Amino acid sequence: MATTASRTSSAAPFVPEGADLAALRRAAAGCRGCELYKPATQTVFGAGPADARLMLVGEQPGDVEDRQGEPFVGPAGRLLDKALDEADLAREGVYLTNAVKHFKFVPAERGKRRIHKTPARGEIAACLPWLRAELAQVRPALVVCLGATAAKAVLGNSFKVSERRGQVEHAEDYDVDVIATVHPSAVLRAPDRDEAYQGFLADLRVVRSHLGK
Ligand code: URA
């Protein structure tokens, strides 16, 4: 039997060519490019200024984002806000989005909780036309990939965040400079949260100085 991932096709037919961010957001609300739209509450499209110099790319919306329809408004978003602030990068000036625009989850064995499930490679590939369209509209000076899913989506499947975090890369496919770092959820889960947070902050300070050039 076919798996969810192998039935995945592509968001491409849903992406209006040359559309601005508002039109992309409206079109993304009706995306049926893969199966993830079915159990999710809504599409969570990117948010932020169209002329942002910095674009942050996460993995996929979480439980809170799925309900509210905005990226990074849950616990990981709060940690991200604090780190952005400390690194002197105002969230209001940043365009925030995700590699995958629907929340993928499994129901908890007991209770009503929904447990995050990492998107499959086919689901990430299916959603990439949205990210490509956002990049074409925003044309940021720098993209920051938060965690492995975003980094692999933008820099290729062999990219390893653990080996190359905090370094300026160039994504040939999108012709944009990129810095990869850990996902804020990984900081929240780290055994030594303070150490993980300091590492995350150090990477964001590299981002700050790259943009300051
Ligand atoms: N994690 C992500 O990667 N993105 C969000 O929007 C929220 C949590």
PDB file of C-alpha atoms and ligand atoms in Angstrom:
ATOM      1  CA  MET A   1       0.000   0.000   0.000  1.00  0.00           C
ATOM      2  CA  ALA A   2       1.211   3.487  -0.783  1.00  0.00           C
ATOM      3  CA  THR A   3       2.426   5.548   2.173  1.00  0.00           C
ATOM      4  CA  THR A   4       1.427   9.152   2.814  1.00  0.00           C
ATOM      5  CA  ALA A   5       4.806  10.325   1.571  1.00  0.00           C
ATOM      6  CA  SER A   6       4.688   8.336  -1.650  1.00  0.00           C
ATOM      7  CA  ARG A   7       1.215   9.701  -2.446  1.00  0.00           C
ATOM      8  CA  THR A   8       2.592  13.222  -1.980  1.00  0.00           C
ATOM      9  CA  SER A   9       2.739  15.281  -5.111  1.00  0.00           C
ATOM     10  CA  SER A  10       3.540  18.995  -5.140  1.00  0.00           C
ATOM     11  CA  ALA A  11       2.268  22.400  -4.138  1.00  0.00           C
ATOM     12  CA  ALA A  12       3.427  23.779  -7.502  1.00  0.00           C
ATOM     13  CA  PRO A  13      -0.015  23.767  -9.202  1.00  0.00           C
ATOM     14  CA  PHE A  14      -1.390  25.836  -6.306  1.00  0.00           C
ATOM     15  CA  VAL A  15       1.299  28.555  -6.383  1.00  0.00           C
ATOM     16  CA  PRO A  16       0.191  31.548  -8.482  1.00  0.00           C
ATOM     17  CA  GLU A  17       3.077  32.764 -10.621  1.00  0.00           C
ATOM     18  CA  GLY A  18       4.506  36.195  -9.750  1.00  0.00           C
ATOM     19  CA  ALA A  19       1.956  36.707  -6.957  1.00  0.00           C
ATOM     20  CA  ASP A  20       2.785  39.005  -4.048  1.00  0.00           C
ATOM     21  CA  LEU A  21       2.902  37.711  -0.480  1.00  0.00           C
ATOM     22  CA  ALA A  22      -0.738  38.501   0.269  1.00  0.00           C
ATOM     23  CA  ALA A  23      -1.900  36.588  -2.806  1.00  0.00           C
ATOM     24  CA  LEU A  24       0.470  33.703  -2.028  1.00  0.00           C
ATOM     25  CA  ARG A  25      -0.919  33.526   1.506  1.00  0.00           C
ATOM     26  CA  ARG A  26      -4.505  33.385   0.189  1.00  0.00           C
ATOM     27  CA  ALA A  27      -3.613  30.691  -2.335  1.00  0.00           C
ATOM     28  CA  ALA A  28      -1.695  28.654   0.250  1.00  0.00           C
ATOM     29  CA  ALA A  29      -4.844  28.485   2.390  1.00  0.00           C
ATOM     30  CA  GLY A  30      -6.309  26.194  -0.284  1.00  0.00           C
ATOM     31  CA  CYS A  31      -3.207  24.087  -0.926  1.00  0.00           C
ATOM     32  CA  ARG A  32      -3.864  20.388  -1.440  1.00  0.00           C
ATOM     33  CA  GLY A  33      -0.364  19.615  -2.690  1.00  0.00           C
ATOM     34  CA  CYS A  34       0.113  16.803  -0.190  1.00  0.00           C
ATOM     35  CA  GLU A  35      -1.972  14.936   2.335  1.00  0.00           C
ATOM     36  CA  LEU A  36      -0.979  17.054   5.340  1.00  0.00           C
ATOM     37  CA  TYR A  37      -3.797  19.570   4.817  1.00  0.00           C
ATOM     38  CA  LYS A  38      -6.398  16.953   5.787  1.00  0.00           C
ATOM     39  CA  PRO A  39      -5.851  16.579   9.532  1.00  0.00           C
ATOM     40  CA  ALA A  40      -4.389  20.079  10.027  1.00  0.00           C
ATOM     41  CA  THR A  41      -6.568  23.009  11.111  1.00  0.00           C
ATOM     42  CA  GLN A  42      -5.194  25.409   8.509  1.00  0.00           C
ATOM     43  CA  THR A  43      -2.196  26.379   6.409  1.00  0.00           C
ATOM     44  CA  VAL A  44       0.344  28.388   8.387  1.00  0.00           C
ATOM     45  CA  PHE A  45       1.965  30.671   5.845  1.00  0.00           C
ATOM     46  CA  GLY A  46       4.974  32.925   6.471  1.00  0.00           C
ATOM     47  CA  ALA A  47       4.599  36.269   8.197  1.00  0.00           C
ATOM     48  CA  GLY A  48       6.617  39.455   8.299  1.00  0.00           C
ATOM     49  CA  PRO A  49       7.600  42.422   6.173  1.00  0.00           C
ATOM     50  CA  ALA A  50       7.879  41.888   2.414  1.00  0.00           C
ATOM     51  CA  ASP A  51      11.162  43.831   2.441  1.00  0.00           C
ATOM     52  CA  ALA A  52      12.765  41.945   5.355  1.00  0.00           C
ATOM     53  CA  ARG A  53      16.541  41.539   5.034  1.00  0.00           C
ATOM     54  CA  LEU A  54      16.381  38.416   7.182  1.00  0.00           C
ATOM     55  CA  MET A  55      14.192  35.355   6.619  1.00  0.00           C
ATOM     56  CA  LEU A  56      13.997  32.612   9.259  1.00  0.00           C
ATOM     57  CA  VAL A  57      12.865  29.169   8.144  1.00  0.00           C
ATOM     58  CA  GLY A  58      11.620  26.612  10.661  1.00  0.00           C
ATOM     59  CA  GLU A  59      10.436  23.061  10.160  1.00  0.00           C
ATOM     60  CA  GLN A  60       6.657  23.126  10.298  1.00  0.00           C
ATOM     61  CA  PRO A  61       3.997  24.788  12.471  1.00  0.00           C
ATOM     62  CA  GLY A  62       3.440  23.272  15.884  1.00  0.00           C
ATOM     63  CA  ASP A  63       0.212  22.677  17.758  1.00  0.00           C
ATOM     64  CA  VAL A  64      -0.250  26.328  18.803  1.00  0.00           C
ATOM     65  CA  GLU A  65       0.669  27.662  15.355  1.00  0.00           C
ATOM     66  CA  ASP A  66      -1.796  25.254  13.729  1.00  0.00           C
ATOM     67  CA  ARG A  67      -4.612  26.658  15.874  1.00  0.00           C
ATOM     68  CA  GLN A  68      -3.607  30.321  15.544  1.00  0.00           C
ATOM     69  CA  GLY A  69      -2.499  30.298  11.903  1.00  0.00           C
ATOM     70  CA  GLU A  70       0.779  32.157  12.521  1.00  0.00           C
ATOM     71  CA  PRO A  71       4.352  30.820  12.625  1.00  0.00           C
ATOM     72  CA  PHE A  72       6.363  30.656  15.857  1.00  0.00           C
ATOM     73  CA  VAL A  73       3.718  31.767  18.339  1.00  0.00           C
ATOM     74  CA  GLY A  74       4.080  28.763  20.693  1.00  0.00           C
ATOM     75  CA  PRO A  75       6.819  27.801  23.185  1.00  0.00           C
ATOM     76  CA  ALA A  76       9.571  27.576  20.539  1.00  0.00           C
ATOM     77  CA  GLY A  77       8.497  30.985  19.253  1.00  0.00           C
ATOM     78  CA  ARG A  78       8.822  32.515  22.712  1.00  0.00           C
ATOM     79  CA  LEU A  79      12.362  31.217  23.039  1.00  0.00           C
ATOM     80  CA  LEU A  80      13.127  32.473  19.541  1.00  0.00           C
ATOM     81  CA  ASP A  81      11.764  35.935  20.388  1.00  0.00           C
ATOM     82  CA  LYS A  82      13.975  36.151  23.468  1.00  0.00           C
ATOM     83  CA  ALA A  83      17.076  35.085  21.515  1.00  0.00           C
ATOM     84  CA  LEU A  84      16.339  37.459  18.631  1.00  0.00           C
ATOM     85  CA  ASP A  85      15.967  40.271  21.099  1.00  0.00           C
ATOM     86  CA  GLU A  86      19.245  39.437  22.850  1.00  0.00           C
ATOM     87  CA  ALA A  87      21.037  39.206  19.519  1.00  0.00           C
ATOM     88  CA  ASP A  88      19.706  42.651  18.582  1.00  0.00           C
ATOM     89  CA  LEU A  89      17.538  41.276  15.774  1.00  0.00           C
ATOM     90  CA  ALA A  90      14.013  42.694  16.065  1.00  0.00           C
ATOM     91  CA  ARG A  91      11.334  40.089  15.257  1.00  0.00           C
ATOM     92  CA  GLU A  92       9.201  42.814  13.619  1.00  0.00           C
ATOM     93  CA  GLY A  93      11.880  43.189  10.936  1.00  0.00           C
ATOM     94  CA  VAL A  94      12.151  39.459  10.225  1.00  0.00           C
ATOM     95  CA  TYR A  95      10.135  37.327   7.800  1.00  0.00           C
ATOM     96  CA  LEU A  96       9.319  34.050   9.570  1.00  0.00           C
ATOM     97  CA  THR A  97       8.217  30.936   7.764  1.00  0.00           C
ATOM     98  CA  ASN A  98       8.507  27.147   7.708  1.00  0.00           C
ATOM     99  CA  ALA A  99       9.715  24.565   5.215  1.00  0.00           C
ATOM    100  CA  VAL A 100       6.346  22.793   5.574  1.00  0.00           C
ATOM    101  CA  LYS A 101       3.166  24.831   5.914  1.00  0.00           C
ATOM    102  CA  HIS A 102       0.902  22.300   7.662  1.00  0.00           C
ATOM    103  CA  PHE A 103       1.240  20.755  11.128  1.00  0.00           C
ATOM    104  CA  LYS A 104       2.030  17.052  10.930  1.00  0.00           C
ATOM    105  CA  PHE A 105       1.071  15.154  14.068  1.00  0.00           C
ATOM    106  CA  VAL A 106      -0.108  11.901  15.549  1.00  0.00           C
ATOM    107  CA  PRO A 107      -2.768  11.789  18.263  1.00  0.00           C
ATOM    108  CA  ALA A 108      -1.431  10.943  21.729  1.00  0.00           C
ATOM    109  CA  GLU A 109      -2.260   7.408  22.848  1.00  0.00           C
ATOM    110  CA  ARG A 110      -4.387   8.849  25.609  1.00  0.00           C
ATOM    111  CA  GLY A 111      -6.057  12.231  25.792  1.00  0.00           C
ATOM    112  CA  LYS A 112      -6.487  14.857  23.128  1.00  0.00           C
ATOM    113  CA  ARG A 113      -2.894  15.973  22.741  1.00  0.00           C
ATOM    114  CA  ARG A 114      -1.403  16.052  19.264  1.00  0.00           C
ATOM    115  CA  ILE A 115       2.208  14.929  19.050  1.00  0.00           C
ATOM    116  CA  HIS A 116       4.500  16.580  16.489  1.00  0.00           C
ATOM    117  CA  LYS A 117       5.735  14.222  13.770  1.00  0.00           C
ATOM    118  CA  THR A 118       8.712  15.097  11.582  1.00  0.00           C
ATOM    119  CA  PRO A 119       7.604  15.626   7.975  1.00  0.00           C
ATOM    120  CA  ALA A 120       8.709  13.044   5.413  1.00  0.00           C
ATOM    121  CA  ARG A 121      11.146  13.974   2.664  1.00  0.00           C
ATOM    122  CA  GLY A 122       8.376  13.851   0.056  1.00  0.00           C
ATOM    123  CA  GLU A 123       6.198  16.203   2.094  1.00  0.00           C
ATOM    124  CA  ILE A 124       9.064  18.671   2.457  1.00  0.00           C
ATOM    125  CA  ALA A 125       9.748  18.540  -1.284  1.00  0.00           C
ATOM    126  CA  ALA A 126       6.040  18.953  -2.051  1.00  0.00           C
ATOM    127  CA  CYS A 127       5.875  22.143   0.028  1.00  0.00           C
ATOM    128  CA  LEU A 128       9.077  23.750  -1.307  1.00  0.00           C
ATOM    129  CA  PRO A 129       7.358  25.719  -4.120  1.00  0.00           C
ATOM    130  CA  TRP A 130       5.817  27.922  -1.397  1.00  0.00           C
ATOM    131  CA  LEU A 131       9.199  28.659   0.161  1.00  0.00           C
ATOM    132  CA  ARG A 132      10.665  29.342  -3.271  1.00  0.00           C
ATOM    133  CA  ALA A 133       7.851  31.822  -3.969  1.00  0.00           C
ATOM    134  CA  GLU A 134       8.359  33.523  -0.581  1.00  0.00           C
ATOM    135  CA  LEU A 135      12.090  33.837  -1.283  1.00  0.00           C
ATOM    136  CA  ALA A 136      11.391  35.320  -4.716  1.00  0.00           C
ATOM    137  CA  GLN A 137       9.105  37.936  -3.184  1.00  0.00           C
ATOM    138  CA  VAL A 138      11.074  38.865  -0.075  1.00  0.00           C
ATOM    139  CA  ARG A 139      14.565  38.506  -1.580  1.00  0.00           C
ATOM    140  CA  PRO A 140      16.233  38.560   1.854  1.00  0.00           C
ATOM    141  CA  ALA A 141      19.940  39.300   2.245  1.00  0.00           C
ATOM    142  CA  LEU A 142      20.223  36.258   4.503  1.00  0.00           C
ATOM    143  CA  VAL A 143      18.204  33.140   5.342  1.00  0.00           C
ATOM    144  CA  VAL A 144      18.548  31.411   8.700  1.00  0.00           C
ATOM    145  CA  CYS A 145      17.541  27.759   8.748  1.00  0.00           C
ATOM    146  CA  LEU A 146      16.344  26.614  12.150  1.00  0.00           C
ATOM    147  CA  GLY A 147      17.129  22.915  12.487  1.00  0.00           C
ATOM    148  CA  ALA A 148      17.834  20.033  10.165  1.00  0.00           C
ATOM    149  CA  THR A 149      14.566  19.959   8.221  1.00  0.00           C
ATOM    150  CA  ALA A 150      14.869  23.581   7.114  1.00  0.00           C
ATOM    151  CA  ALA A 151      18.601  23.259   6.471  1.00  0.00           C
ATOM    152  CA  LYS A 152      18.191  20.171   4.289  1.00  0.00           C
ATOM    153  CA  ALA A 153      15.275  21.774   2.437  1.00  0.00           C
ATOM    154  CA  VAL A 154      17.352  24.835   1.553  1.00  0.00           C
ATOM    155  CA  LEU A 155      20.937  23.539   1.426  1.00  0.00           C
ATOM    156  CA  GLY A 156      20.419  19.956   0.285  1.00  0.00           C
ATOM    157  CA  ASN A 157      19.827  16.660   1.917  1.00  0.00           C
ATOM    158  CA  SER A 158      23.429  15.959   2.858  1.00  0.00           C
ATOM    159  CA  PHE A 159      23.757  19.169   4.911  1.00  0.00           C
ATOM    160  CA  LYS A 160      24.564  18.502   8.579  1.00  0.00           C
ATOM    161  CA  VAL A 161      23.665  21.286  11.032  1.00  0.00           C
ATOM    162  CA  SER A 162      25.843  19.709  13.737  1.00  0.00           C
ATOM    163  CA  GLU A 163      28.936  20.103  11.515  1.00  0.00           C
ATOM    164  CA  ARG A 164      28.247  23.439   9.827  1.00  0.00           C
ATOM    165  CA  ARG A 165      26.065  25.513  12.112  1.00  0.00           C
ATOM    166  CA  GLY A 166      26.820  29.218  12.449  1.00  0.00           C
ATOM    167  CA  GLN A 167      28.691  29.446   9.134  1.00  0.00           C
ATOM    168  CA  VAL A 168      27.696  31.465   6.109  1.00  0.00           C
ATOM    169  CA  GLU A 169      26.760  29.144   3.222  1.00  0.00           C
ATOM    170  CA  HIS A 170      25.422  29.950  -0.223  1.00  0.00           C
ATOM    171  CA  ALA A 171      22.304  28.111  -1.430  1.00  0.00           C
ATOM    172  CA  GLU A 172      22.882  27.823  -5.178  1.00  0.00           C
ATOM    173  CA  ASP A 173      19.294  26.745  -5.818  1.00  0.00           C
ATOM    174  CA  TYR A 174      17.913  29.971  -4.395  1.00  0.00           C
ATOM    175  CA  ASP A 175      20.955  32.189  -4.888  1.00  0.00           C
ATOM    176  CA  VAL A 176      20.934  33.405  -1.305  1.00  0.00           C
ATOM    177  CA  ASP A 177      23.304  33.374   1.672  1.00  0.00           C
ATOM    178  CA  VAL A 178      22.248  31.024   4.453  1.00  0.00           C
ATOM    179  CA  ILE A 179      23.263  30.338   8.039  1.00  0.00           C
ATOM    180  CA  ALA A 180      21.975  27.164   9.667  1.00  0.00           C
ATOM    181  CA  THR A 181      21.534  26.731  13.376  1.00  0.00           C
ATOM    182  CA  VAL A 182      19.607  24.510  15.739  1.00  0.00           C
ATOM    183  CA  HIS A 183      15.844  24.619  16.100  1.00  0.00           C
ATOM    184  CA  PRO A 184      14.602  26.517  19.184  1.00  0.00           C
ATOM    185  CA  SER A 185      12.634  23.377  20.195  1.00  0.00           C
ATOM    186  CA  ALA A 186      15.954  21.525  20.398  1.00  0.00           C
ATOM    187  CA  VAL A 187      17.160  24.188  22.834  1.00  0.00           C
ATOM    188  CA  LEU A 188      14.025  23.662  24.942  1.00  0.00           C
ATOM    189  CA  ARG A 189      14.627  19.887  24.981  1.00  0.00           C
ATOM    190  CA  ALA A 190      18.401  20.014  25.574  1.00  0.00           C
ATOM    191  CA  PRO A 191      19.689  18.375  28.766  1.00  0.00           C
ATOM    192  CA  ASP A 192      21.732  21.523  29.430  1.00  0.00           C
ATOM    193  CA  ARG A 193      19.305  24.159  28.244  1.00  0.00           C
ATOM    194  CA  ASP A 194      21.474  27.085  29.209  1.00  0.00           C
ATOM    195  CA  GLU A 195      24.456  25.811  27.231  1.00  0.00           C
ATOM    196  CA  ALA A 196      22.227  25.073  24.220  1.00  0.00           C
ATOM    197  CA  TYR A 197      20.705  28.550  24.447  1.00  0.00           C
ATOM    198  CA  GLN A 198      24.142  30.197  24.533  1.00  0.00           C
ATOM    199  CA  GLY A 199      25.137  28.250  21.407  1.00  0.00           C
ATOM    200  CA  PHE A 200      21.954  29.339  19.646  1.00  0.00           C
ATOM    201  CA  LEU A 201      22.593  32.944  20.652  1.00  0.00           C
ATOM    202  CA  ALA A 202      26.167  32.768  19.379  1.00  0.00           C
ATOM    203  CA  ASP A 203      24.858  31.676  15.952  1.00  0.00           C
ATOM    204  CA  LEU A 204      22.323  34.520  15.926  1.00  0.00           C
ATOM    205  CA  ARG A 205      25.125  36.960  16.724  1.00  0.00           C
ATOM    206  CA  VAL A 206      26.936  35.725  13.591  1.00  0.00           C
ATOM    207  CA  VAL A 207      23.684  36.464  11.737  1.00  0.00           C
ATOM    208  CA  ARG A 208      23.607  39.951  13.241  1.00  0.00           C
ATOM    209  CA  SER A 209      27.164  40.730  12.235  1.00  0.00           C
ATOM    210  CA  HIS A 210      26.661  39.331   8.713  1.00  0.00           C
ATOM    211  CA  LEU A 211      23.665  41.635   8.244  1.00  0.00           C
ATOM    212  CA  GLY A 212      25.550  44.561   9.741  1.00  0.00           C
ATOM    213  CA  LYS A 213      28.230  44.444   7.050  1.00  0.00           C
TER     214      LYS A 213
HETATM  215  N1  URA B   1       8.369  25.053  15.086  1.00  0.00           N
HETATM  216  C1  URA B   1       8.608  25.436  13.806  1.00  0.00           C
HETATM  217  O1  URA B   1       9.506  24.934  13.149  1.00  0.00           O
HETATM  218  N2  URA B   1       7.846  26.378  13.294  1.00  0.00           N
HETATM  219  C2  URA B   1       6.872  26.974  13.953  1.00  0.00           C
HETATM  220  O2  URA B   1       6.205  27.840  13.380  1.00  0.00           O
HETATM  221  C3  URA B   1       6.649  26.567  15.287  1.00  0.00           C
HETATM  222  C4  URA B   1       7.411  25.609  15.832  1.00  0.00           C
END
